Amino acid sequence: MNLIIFILGIILLMIGIFKGKNIVIIVPIVLIAIIVLTGDIAKLPSYSKTYIIAMIDFSISNALIFYLGVLFGAYISATGLSRSMAQIMIKLLGEKRVILSLILLVNVMMLGGISGFIIIFTIYPIAHQVFTQLHIPKRFIFGLIGVGMATYLIGSMPGALQIQNIIPTMFLESNLFSGYKVGIVLTIYLFATGYLYLNTRIKHAMKKEISKETVIETLEPNINKWLVFMPLLIVFVANLLFTLFLFPQFDLSNHQRIVYALNSSLVLGVISTFIITNVKVNHKHILRSSMMIALKPLLFVGTTVGFGTVISLMPLVQDFKAPLIALNPLYGLPLTVAIFAAISGSATGGLSITFPFLGPDLLLQAETFGLSHDTLHRLAVMSSVTLDTLPTNGTTMTMLKVTGLTYKSIYLDYFILTVLNTSIATLIGIFLISSGFM
């Protein structure tokens, strides 16, 4: 009976999020209902405290990363750099490879440390303009962002400056480049298959439909093309140097070194952006609006982390802990991360919940089965982008609001690219590691 209540509670939560209800309100309500109806009401005060602490701890620990990522993206957009990047890449690769150009642009931005959330606001106006000019159906913008942002750049790319690649360093003695061999293989797979699928679907659709939207005039870049990508390069190189050489000189934890390196790099990126462009922008507005934009995903993820943390402590879920721990971490860890990512509707939530849930037993099992922390790191991050983009995913809903599209028009392709294909990639990674190829 308790299992049925738990499942119904999760379904209710998904429906609420799907319908756009305020997650900060609906999550605690559903959580309290599950606790009460499963007969665990005596622990409600303890669970409430755990929920608040988990949510606040995550928010405080990651607030600056979220803010600086959004701020950097805002300056890239406001100074015209993002539009200039798009124009240069399209000219370089040609109109026939416009999808490839835009995917690579998203990749470059993500590698430069721009938050995945702000990519939506940065890339959408550019993609919409290009799609309109070339009569590409607007709904494929979702697939474009899905391939460029929600698959290999978060899950498999070694060195990715994204929160999902940072979280495992809090629990493992790993770094952003951990598991680079299998990561590179999976990145190539996801990039190639994702691009080929999306390009094929667009060509097929363009034979049947023609965009009727008004064509928007393009703006020619007025910035030296050799300097356009410099801020992103500065962030990437600075982060690498800070991580490997500067912060290891200080008495800091592994996670602190990585976070300090990323934050410092993003600050350099922001400064370099308005120095290189020399464009007059409203700094006060950008600083304030970036704070408000960053607050939404931070609260969203913090809330899901609090929810998942409490759920993971409930007796019903704890009953599944022993079987998961007993599994070889090569299989148990990806499975656990994927389940919690699905429950929380977030790759970040899935990772943040899994490691405290499995606890020290995970590392003991890894040692028993001869698995390195680097391997665990890459498997965990890769599996976090499998079931996270089910319909309750917050980023997906944000993109729907920004683009004005509907689930009906976009979700089949998005599901294939960000759920089905990433799940296949995770299985490939497990096979390569278990077979001794990596």
Short mmCIF file of C-alpha atoms in Angstrom, two decimals:
data_model
loop_
_atom_site.label_atom_id
_atom_site.label_comp_id
_atom_site.label_asym_id
_atom_site.label_seq_id
_atom_site.Cartn_x
_atom_site.Cartn_y
_atom_site.Cartn_z
CA MET A 1 0.00 0.00 0.00
CA ASN A 2 2.81 2.42 0.91
CA LEU A 3 4.45 1.77 -2.45
CA ILE A 4 1.20 2.70 -4.23
CA ILE A 5 0.95 5.92 -2.18
CA PHE A 6 4.55 6.76 -3.01
CA ILE A 7 4.05 6.19 -6.75
CA LEU A 8 0.81 8.19 -6.76
CA GLY A 9 2.60 11.01 -4.94
CA ILE A 10 5.36 11.10 -7.55
CA ILE A 11 2.77 11.05 -10.35
CA LEU A 12 0.87 13.90 -8.69
CA LEU A 13 4.10 15.88 -8.41
CA MET A 14 4.87 15.29 -12.08
CA ILE A 15 1.38 16.38 -13.11
CA GLY A 16 1.68 19.53 -11.01
CA ILE A 17 5.04 20.43 -12.52
CA PHE A 18 3.78 19.51 -16.00
CA LYS A 19 0.90 21.98 -15.58
CA GLY A 20 3.31 24.72 -14.53
CA LYS A 21 2.47 24.87 -10.83
CA ASN A 22 4.96 26.63 -8.56
CA ILE A 23 7.44 23.90 -7.68
CA VAL A 24 8.57 25.64 -4.49
CA ILE A 25 4.98 25.28 -3.21
CA ILE A 26 3.83 21.97 -4.70
CA VAL A 27 6.90 19.92 -3.71
CA PRO A 28 6.52 20.40 0.07
CA ILE A 29 2.77 19.75 -0.18
CA VAL A 30 3.25 16.45 -2.04
CA LEU A 31 6.10 15.48 0.28
CA ILE A 32 4.02 16.06 3.41
CA ALA A 33 1.13 14.07 1.88
CA ILE A 34 3.44 11.12 1.16
CA ILE A 35 4.89 11.22 4.69
CA VAL A 36 1.48 11.39 6.36
CA LEU A 37 -0.26 8.78 4.20
CA THR A 38 2.59 6.28 4.54
CA GLY A 39 2.31 6.47 8.33
CA ASP A 40 5.61 8.23 8.90
CA ILE A 41 4.03 11.33 10.44
CA ALA A 42 6.03 11.01 13.68
CA LYS A 43 9.17 11.90 11.73
CA LEU A 44 7.60 14.92 10.02
CA PRO A 45 9.56 17.50 12.10
CA SER A 46 12.81 15.65 11.40
CA TYR A 47 12.02 15.35 7.69
CA SER A 48 11.09 19.05 7.53
CA LYS A 49 14.44 19.99 9.01
CA THR A 50 16.26 17.69 6.58
CA TYR A 51 14.36 19.17 3.64
CA ILE A 52 15.21 22.75 4.56
CA ILE A 53 18.86 21.99 5.33
CA ALA A 54 19.37 20.06 2.06
CA MET A 55 17.70 22.81 0.02
CA ILE A 56 19.63 25.64 1.71
CA ASP A 57 22.97 23.81 1.62
CA PHE A 58 22.68 23.18 -2.11
CA SER A 59 21.53 26.73 -2.83
CA ILE A 60 24.31 28.35 -0.81
CA SER A 61 27.00 26.05 -2.18
CA ASN A 62 26.06 26.66 -5.81
CA ALA A 63 24.51 30.15 -5.86
CA LEU A 64 27.63 31.87 -7.16
CA ILE A 65 28.18 29.31 -9.92
CA PHE A 66 24.58 29.73 -11.11
CA TYR A 67 24.78 33.53 -10.95
CA LEU A 68 28.14 33.90 -12.69
CA GLY A 69 27.09 31.45 -15.41
CA VAL A 70 23.94 33.46 -16.09
CA LEU A 71 25.84 36.76 -15.86
CA PHE A 72 28.46 35.64 -18.35
CA GLY A 73 25.74 34.52 -20.77
CA ALA A 74 23.92 37.82 -20.33
CA TYR A 75 27.03 39.81 -21.27
CA ILE A 76 27.72 37.51 -24.23
CA SER A 77 24.19 38.24 -25.46
CA ALA A 78 23.95 41.96 -24.57
CA THR A 79 27.27 42.86 -26.22
CA GLY A 80 26.27 41.14 -29.46
CA LEU A 81 28.94 38.44 -29.16
CA SER A 82 26.47 35.56 -29.41
CA ARG A 83 24.99 36.92 -32.63
CA SER A 84 28.46 37.53 -34.02
CA MET A 85 29.47 33.98 -33.14
CA ALA A 86 26.45 32.61 -35.02
CA GLN A 87 27.14 34.73 -38.11
CA ILE A 88 30.81 33.73 -38.22
CA MET A 89 30.11 30.01 -37.79
CA ILE A 90 27.36 30.01 -40.43
CA LYS A 91 29.60 31.85 -42.89
CA LEU A 92 32.42 29.45 -42.12
CA LEU A 93 30.41 26.25 -42.56
CA GLY A 94 27.78 27.52 -45.01
CA GLU A 95 23.98 27.59 -44.93
CA LYS A 96 23.76 23.88 -45.74
CA ARG A 97 25.45 23.15 -42.42
CA VAL A 98 23.54 25.71 -40.37
CA ILE A 99 22.34 23.08 -37.87
CA LEU A 100 25.91 21.95 -37.32
CA SER A 101 26.97 25.58 -36.87
CA LEU A 102 24.33 26.23 -34.23
CA ILE A 103 25.04 22.97 -32.36
CA LEU A 104 28.73 23.88 -32.27
CA LEU A 105 27.84 27.37 -31.06
CA VAL A 106 25.91 25.88 -28.15
CA ASN A 107 28.87 23.59 -27.49
CA VAL A 108 31.32 26.48 -27.44
CA MET A 109 29.14 28.45 -25.04
CA MET A 110 28.72 25.46 -22.72
CA LEU A 111 32.44 24.71 -22.78
CA GLY A 112 33.03 28.35 -21.96
CA GLY A 113 31.13 27.93 -18.72
CA ILE A 114 27.81 29.55 -19.63
CA SER A 115 24.99 28.01 -17.61
CA GLY A 116 22.81 25.56 -19.52
CA PHE A 117 19.77 27.51 -18.31
CA ILE A 118 20.99 30.80 -19.81
CA ILE A 119 21.81 29.04 -23.10
CA ILE A 120 18.06 28.91 -23.69
CA PHE A 121 17.76 32.69 -23.52
CA THR A 122 20.99 33.26 -25.45
CA ILE A 123 20.60 30.80 -28.33
CA TYR A 124 16.84 31.00 -28.92
CA PRO A 125 16.74 34.46 -30.58
CA ILE A 126 19.68 33.49 -32.79
CA ALA A 127 18.24 30.09 -33.75
CA HIS A 128 14.77 31.54 -34.32
CA GLN A 129 16.17 34.17 -36.66
CA VAL A 130 18.24 31.65 -38.63
CA PHE A 131 15.42 29.09 -38.77
CA THR A 132 12.99 31.71 -40.03
CA GLN A 133 15.36 32.87 -42.77
CA LEU A 134 15.96 29.32 -43.98
CA HIS A 135 12.31 28.23 -43.51
CA ILE A 136 13.17 25.55 -40.95
CA PRO A 137 10.19 24.62 -38.72
CA LYS A 138 10.53 26.34 -35.37
CA ARG A 139 9.86 23.19 -33.33
CA PHE A 140 13.33 21.84 -34.21
CA ILE A 141 14.93 24.51 -32.03
CA PHE A 142 14.19 22.12 -29.17
CA GLY A 143 16.13 19.35 -30.86
CA LEU A 144 18.99 21.76 -31.56
CA ILE A 145 19.25 22.75 -27.91
CA GLY A 146 18.73 19.14 -26.85
CA VAL A 147 21.67 17.88 -28.91
CA GLY A 148 23.98 20.79 -28.15
CA MET A 149 23.19 21.24 -24.48
CA ALA A 150 21.32 18.35 -22.83
CA THR A 151 23.34 15.31 -23.91
CA TYR A 152 27.13 15.07 -24.23
CA LEU A 153 27.98 18.60 -23.04
CA ILE A 154 26.48 17.80 -19.66
CA GLY A 155 26.92 14.04 -19.48
CA SER A 156 30.01 12.78 -21.24
CA MET A 157 32.27 15.69 -22.21
CA PRO A 158 35.44 15.69 -20.08
CA GLY A 159 36.16 19.13 -18.63
CA ALA A 160 32.60 20.46 -18.99
CA LEU A 161 32.15 23.52 -16.79
CA GLN A 162 28.62 22.59 -15.75
CA ILE A 163 27.16 21.91 -12.32
CA GLN A 164 26.41 18.28 -13.18
CA ASN A 165 30.11 17.65 -13.80
CA ILE A 166 31.01 19.41 -10.56
CA ILE A 167 28.70 17.65 -8.09
CA PRO A 168 30.54 14.27 -8.10
CA THR A 169 33.73 16.05 -7.03
CA MET A 170 32.01 16.79 -3.71
CA PHE A 171 31.87 13.07 -2.92
CA LEU A 172 34.70 11.55 -4.97
CA GLU A 173 38.35 12.44 -5.28
CA SER A 174 37.75 13.28 -8.92
CA ASN A 175 37.94 16.29 -11.21
CA LEU A 176 36.11 17.68 -14.22
CA PHE A 177 38.20 15.57 -16.62
CA SER A 178 37.62 12.28 -14.80
CA GLY A 179 36.78 9.29 -16.98
CA TYR A 180 37.98 11.15 -20.05
CA LYS A 181 38.55 8.06 -22.23
CA VAL A 182 35.01 6.71 -22.10
CA GLY A 183 33.76 10.30 -21.99
CA ILE A 184 35.36 11.12 -25.33
CA VAL A 185 33.94 7.98 -26.96
CA LEU A 186 30.41 8.73 -25.73
CA THR A 187 30.73 12.39 -26.72
CA ILE A 188 31.57 11.40 -30.30
CA TYR A 189 28.68 8.92 -30.35
CA LEU A 190 26.11 11.39 -29.01
CA PHE A 191 27.30 14.22 -31.21
CA ALA A 192 27.31 12.15 -34.41
CA THR A 193 24.00 10.36 -33.85
CA GLY A 194 22.26 13.45 -32.49
CA TYR A 195 23.34 15.64 -35.40
CA LEU A 196 22.51 13.04 -38.05
CA TYR A 197 19.07 12.38 -36.54
CA LEU A 198 18.19 16.06 -36.22
CA ASN A 199 19.48 16.97 -39.67
CA THR A 200 17.56 14.09 -41.26
CA ARG A 201 14.33 15.02 -39.48
CA ILE A 202 14.65 18.67 -40.53
CA LYS A 203 15.27 17.80 -44.19
CA HIS A 204 12.29 15.45 -44.17
CA ALA A 205 10.03 18.06 -42.53
CA MET A 206 11.10 20.86 -44.90
CA LYS A 207 9.88 18.81 -47.85
CA LYS A 208 6.38 18.81 -46.33
CA GLU A 209 6.08 22.19 -44.67
CA ILE A 210 7.23 25.73 -45.24
CA SER A 211 7.73 28.28 -42.49
CA LYS A 212 5.34 31.22 -42.89
CA GLU A 213 6.97 33.45 -40.32
CA THR A 214 8.30 36.88 -41.21
CA VAL A 215 11.98 36.93 -42.11
CA ILE A 216 14.11 38.93 -39.73
CA GLU A 217 17.06 40.91 -41.05
CA THR A 218 20.44 39.70 -39.84
CA LEU A 219 22.92 41.96 -38.12
CA GLU A 220 26.48 41.80 -39.41
CA PRO A 221 29.12 41.35 -36.73
CA ASN A 222 30.90 44.62 -35.90
CA ILE A 223 33.56 42.94 -33.76
CA ASN A 224 36.91 41.60 -34.90
CA LYS A 225 36.18 37.97 -35.76
CA TRP A 226 39.42 36.85 -34.13
CA LEU A 227 38.24 38.25 -30.80
CA VAL A 228 34.64 37.04 -30.83
CA PHE A 229 35.38 33.70 -29.16
CA MET A 230 38.10 35.06 -26.87
CA PRO A 231 35.99 35.38 -23.66
CA LEU A 232 34.90 31.74 -23.94
CA LEU A 233 38.48 30.65 -24.56
CA ILE A 234 39.67 32.68 -21.58
CA VAL A 235 37.16 30.98 -19.28
CA PHE A 236 38.05 27.49 -20.49
CA VAL A 237 41.84 27.95 -20.35
CA ALA A 238 41.76 29.87 -17.06
CA ASN A 239 39.63 27.18 -15.44
CA LEU A 240 42.04 24.48 -16.60
CA LEU A 241 45.09 26.37 -15.29
CA PHE A 242 43.45 27.32 -12.00
CA THR A 243 42.26 23.75 -11.41
CA LEU A 244 45.57 22.08 -12.20
CA PHE A 245 48.13 24.59 -10.95
CA LEU A 246 46.85 27.49 -8.83
CA PHE A 247 44.27 26.24 -6.32
CA PRO A 248 46.02 22.91 -5.56
CA GLN A 249 48.62 25.10 -3.82
CA PHE A 250 46.06 26.03 -1.17
CA ASP A 251 44.69 23.93 1.69
CA LEU A 252 41.27 23.36 0.15
CA SER A 253 39.04 20.35 -0.42
CA ASN A 254 38.88 18.90 -3.91
CA HIS A 255 35.41 20.34 -4.48
CA GLN A 256 36.41 23.78 -3.20
CA ARG A 257 39.35 23.92 -5.60
CA ILE A 258 37.10 23.12 -8.54
CA VAL A 259 34.38 25.59 -7.54
CA TYR A 260 36.87 28.41 -6.84
CA ALA A 261 38.59 27.77 -10.18
CA LEU A 262 35.31 27.90 -12.09
CA ASN A 263 34.04 31.01 -10.32
CA SER A 264 37.35 32.83 -10.86
CA SER A 265 37.34 31.85 -14.54
CA LEU A 266 33.80 33.11 -15.05
CA VAL A 267 34.71 36.45 -13.46
CA LEU A 268 37.58 36.77 -15.94
CA GLY A 269 35.17 35.86 -18.72
CA VAL A 270 32.70 38.56 -17.72
CA ILE A 271 35.41 41.21 -17.50
CA SER A 272 36.97 40.21 -20.81
CA THR A 273 33.60 40.34 -22.57
CA PHE A 274 32.95 44.04 -22.13
CA ILE A 275 36.64 44.94 -22.49
CA ILE A 276 36.95 43.16 -25.85
CA THR A 277 33.63 44.38 -27.26
CA ASN A 278 33.78 47.92 -25.85
CA VAL A 279 29.99 48.02 -26.23
CA LYS A 280 27.95 50.24 -23.93
CA VAL A 281 25.49 48.14 -21.96
CA ASN A 282 23.34 48.72 -18.90
CA HIS A 283 25.55 46.97 -16.33
CA LYS A 284 23.13 47.67 -13.49
CA HIS A 285 20.25 46.04 -15.36
CA ILE A 286 22.34 43.04 -16.40
CA LEU A 287 23.60 42.46 -12.85
CA ARG A 288 20.07 42.62 -11.41
CA SER A 289 18.28 40.66 -14.11
CA SER A 290 20.94 37.94 -14.04
CA MET A 291 20.36 37.54 -10.33
CA MET A 292 16.63 37.03 -10.86
CA ILE A 293 17.16 34.64 -13.79
CA ALA A 294 19.68 32.55 -11.79
CA LEU A 295 17.38 32.44 -8.77
CA LYS A 296 14.68 30.41 -10.54
CA PRO A 297 16.76 27.36 -11.55
CA LEU A 298 18.68 27.53 -8.27
CA LEU A 299 15.46 27.35 -6.22
CA PHE A 300 14.04 24.71 -8.57
CA VAL A 301 17.01 22.41 -8.21
CA GLY A 302 17.40 23.17 -4.49
CA THR A 303 13.77 22.22 -3.93
CA THR A 304 14.13 18.95 -5.84
CA VAL A 305 17.31 18.15 -3.91
CA GLY A 306 15.45 18.69 -0.63
CA PHE A 307 12.59 16.52 -1.85
CA GLY A 308 14.84 13.73 -3.02
CA THR A 309 16.95 13.83 0.14
CA VAL A 310 13.89 13.31 2.34
CA ILE A 311 12.48 10.64 0.03
CA SER A 312 15.80 8.79 0.15
CA LEU A 313 15.56 8.62 3.98
CA MET A 314 12.05 7.20 4.10
CA PRO A 315 11.78 3.51 5.09
CA LEU A 316 10.11 2.55 1.82
CA VAL A 317 13.03 3.87 -0.26
CA GLN A 318 15.64 2.68 2.23
CA ASP A 319 14.37 -0.86 1.64
CA PHE A 320 15.71 -0.57 -1.92
CA LYS A 321 19.09 0.75 -0.78
CA ALA A 322 20.59 -2.62 0.16
CA PRO A 323 19.85 -4.26 -3.23
CA LEU A 324 21.27 -1.22 -5.05
CA ILE A 325 24.41 -1.19 -2.90
CA ALA A 326 24.85 -4.94 -3.39
CA LEU A 327 25.06 -4.44 -7.15
CA ASN A 328 28.35 -3.78 -8.86
CA PRO A 329 28.56 0.07 -8.85
CA LEU A 330 29.09 -0.18 -12.59
CA TYR A 331 25.37 -0.97 -12.78
CA GLY A 332 23.98 0.17 -9.43
CA LEU A 333 25.26 3.76 -9.55
CA PRO A 334 23.90 4.64 -13.03
CA LEU A 335 20.58 2.99 -12.17
CA THR A 336 20.23 4.94 -8.91
CA VAL A 337 21.20 8.27 -10.51
CA ALA A 338 18.72 7.74 -13.37
CA ILE A 339 15.88 6.88 -10.97
CA PHE A 340 16.45 9.93 -8.79
CA ALA A 341 16.89 12.15 -11.87
CA ALA A 342 13.49 10.95 -13.08
CA ILE A 343 11.87 11.52 -9.67
CA SER A 344 13.32 15.00 -9.26
CA GLY A 345 13.03 15.94 -12.95
CA SER A 346 16.61 17.11 -12.86
CA ALA A 347 20.07 15.75 -13.68
CA THR A 348 21.47 17.92 -10.90
CA GLY A 349 18.87 16.63 -8.47
CA GLY A 350 19.59 13.02 -9.44
CA LEU A 351 23.29 13.44 -8.72
CA SER A 352 22.83 15.48 -5.55
CA ILE A 353 20.49 12.87 -4.06
CA THR A 354 22.30 9.70 -5.15
CA PHE A 355 25.67 10.17 -3.48
CA PRO A 356 24.35 10.90 0.04
CA PHE A 357 21.78 8.11 -0.43
CA LEU A 358 24.35 5.43 -1.30
CA GLY A 359 26.87 6.90 1.14
CA PRO A 360 30.31 5.43 1.94
CA ASP A 361 29.10 1.96 0.94
CA LEU A 362 29.36 3.05 -2.69
CA LEU A 363 33.11 3.64 -2.39
CA LEU A 364 33.62 0.36 -0.53
CA GLN A 365 31.81 -1.51 -3.27
CA ALA A 366 33.80 0.33 -5.94
CA GLU A 367 37.02 -0.76 -4.26
CA THR A 368 35.74 -4.35 -4.05
CA PHE A 369 34.95 -4.42 -7.78
CA GLY A 370 38.11 -2.53 -8.75
CA LEU A 371 36.40 0.60 -10.05
CA SER A 372 38.19 3.94 -9.83
CA HIS A 373 36.60 7.17 -8.61
CA ASP A 374 37.16 8.62 -12.08
CA THR A 375 35.04 5.86 -13.59
CA LEU A 376 32.29 6.41 -11.02
CA HIS A 377 32.36 10.14 -11.78
CA ARG A 378 31.80 9.76 -15.52
CA LEU A 379 29.18 7.02 -15.16
CA ALA A 380 27.21 9.08 -12.66
CA VAL A 381 27.22 12.24 -14.77
CA MET A 382 26.36 10.34 -17.96
CA SER A 383 23.44 8.52 -16.35
CA SER A 384 22.10 11.78 -14.92
CA VAL A 385 21.11 12.92 -18.43
CA THR A 386 19.05 9.83 -19.26
CA LEU A 387 15.69 10.16 -17.50
CA ASP A 388 16.01 13.78 -16.35
CA THR A 389 14.24 15.19 -19.42
CA LEU A 390 10.93 13.46 -18.87
CA PRO A 391 8.00 15.93 -19.21
CA THR A 392 8.46 17.26 -15.66
CA ASN A 393 11.95 18.64 -16.36
CA GLY A 394 12.16 22.30 -15.37
CA THR A 395 14.47 23.32 -18.20
CA THR A 396 12.10 21.76 -20.74
CA MET A 397 9.18 23.73 -19.33
CA THR A 398 11.25 26.91 -19.38
CA MET A 399 12.07 26.35 -23.05
CA LEU A 400 8.38 25.83 -23.82
CA LYS A 401 7.55 29.17 -22.20
CA VAL A 402 10.37 30.97 -24.03
CA THR A 403 9.60 29.49 -27.44
CA GLY A 404 5.81 29.37 -27.24
CA LEU A 405 5.83 25.75 -28.43
CA THR A 406 3.89 22.79 -27.00
CA TYR A 407 4.85 19.33 -25.75
CA LYS A 408 2.82 17.79 -28.58
CA SER A 409 4.91 19.48 -31.26
CA ILE A 410 8.38 18.92 -29.79
CA TYR A 411 8.51 16.02 -27.39
CA LEU A 412 8.90 12.99 -29.70
CA ASP A 413 12.20 14.23 -31.15
CA TYR A 414 13.32 15.62 -27.81
CA PHE A 415 12.60 12.29 -26.09
CA ILE A 416 14.56 10.33 -28.72
CA LEU A 417 17.55 12.68 -28.45
CA THR A 418 17.70 13.32 -24.71
CA VAL A 419 16.19 10.19 -23.13
CA LEU A 420 16.47 7.26 -25.52
CA ASN A 421 19.83 8.11 -27.11
CA THR A 422 21.50 9.13 -23.84
CA SER A 423 20.29 5.88 -22.26
CA ILE A 424 21.87 3.95 -25.14
CA ALA A 425 25.09 5.94 -24.67
CA THR A 426 25.15 5.07 -20.96
CA LEU A 427 24.74 1.38 -21.77
CA ILE A 428 27.59 1.66 -24.29
CA GLY A 429 29.77 3.23 -21.60
CA ILE A 430 28.97 0.45 -19.14
CA PHE A 431 29.76 -2.16 -21.80
CA LEU A 432 33.11 -0.56 -22.69
CA ILE A 433 34.18 -0.37 -19.05
CA SER A 434 32.97 -3.83 -18.10
CA SER A 435 34.67 -5.32 -21.17
CA GLY A 436 37.99 -3.73 -20.26
CA PHE A 437 38.14 -1.46 -23.31
CA MET A 438 38.27 1.66 -21.11
#
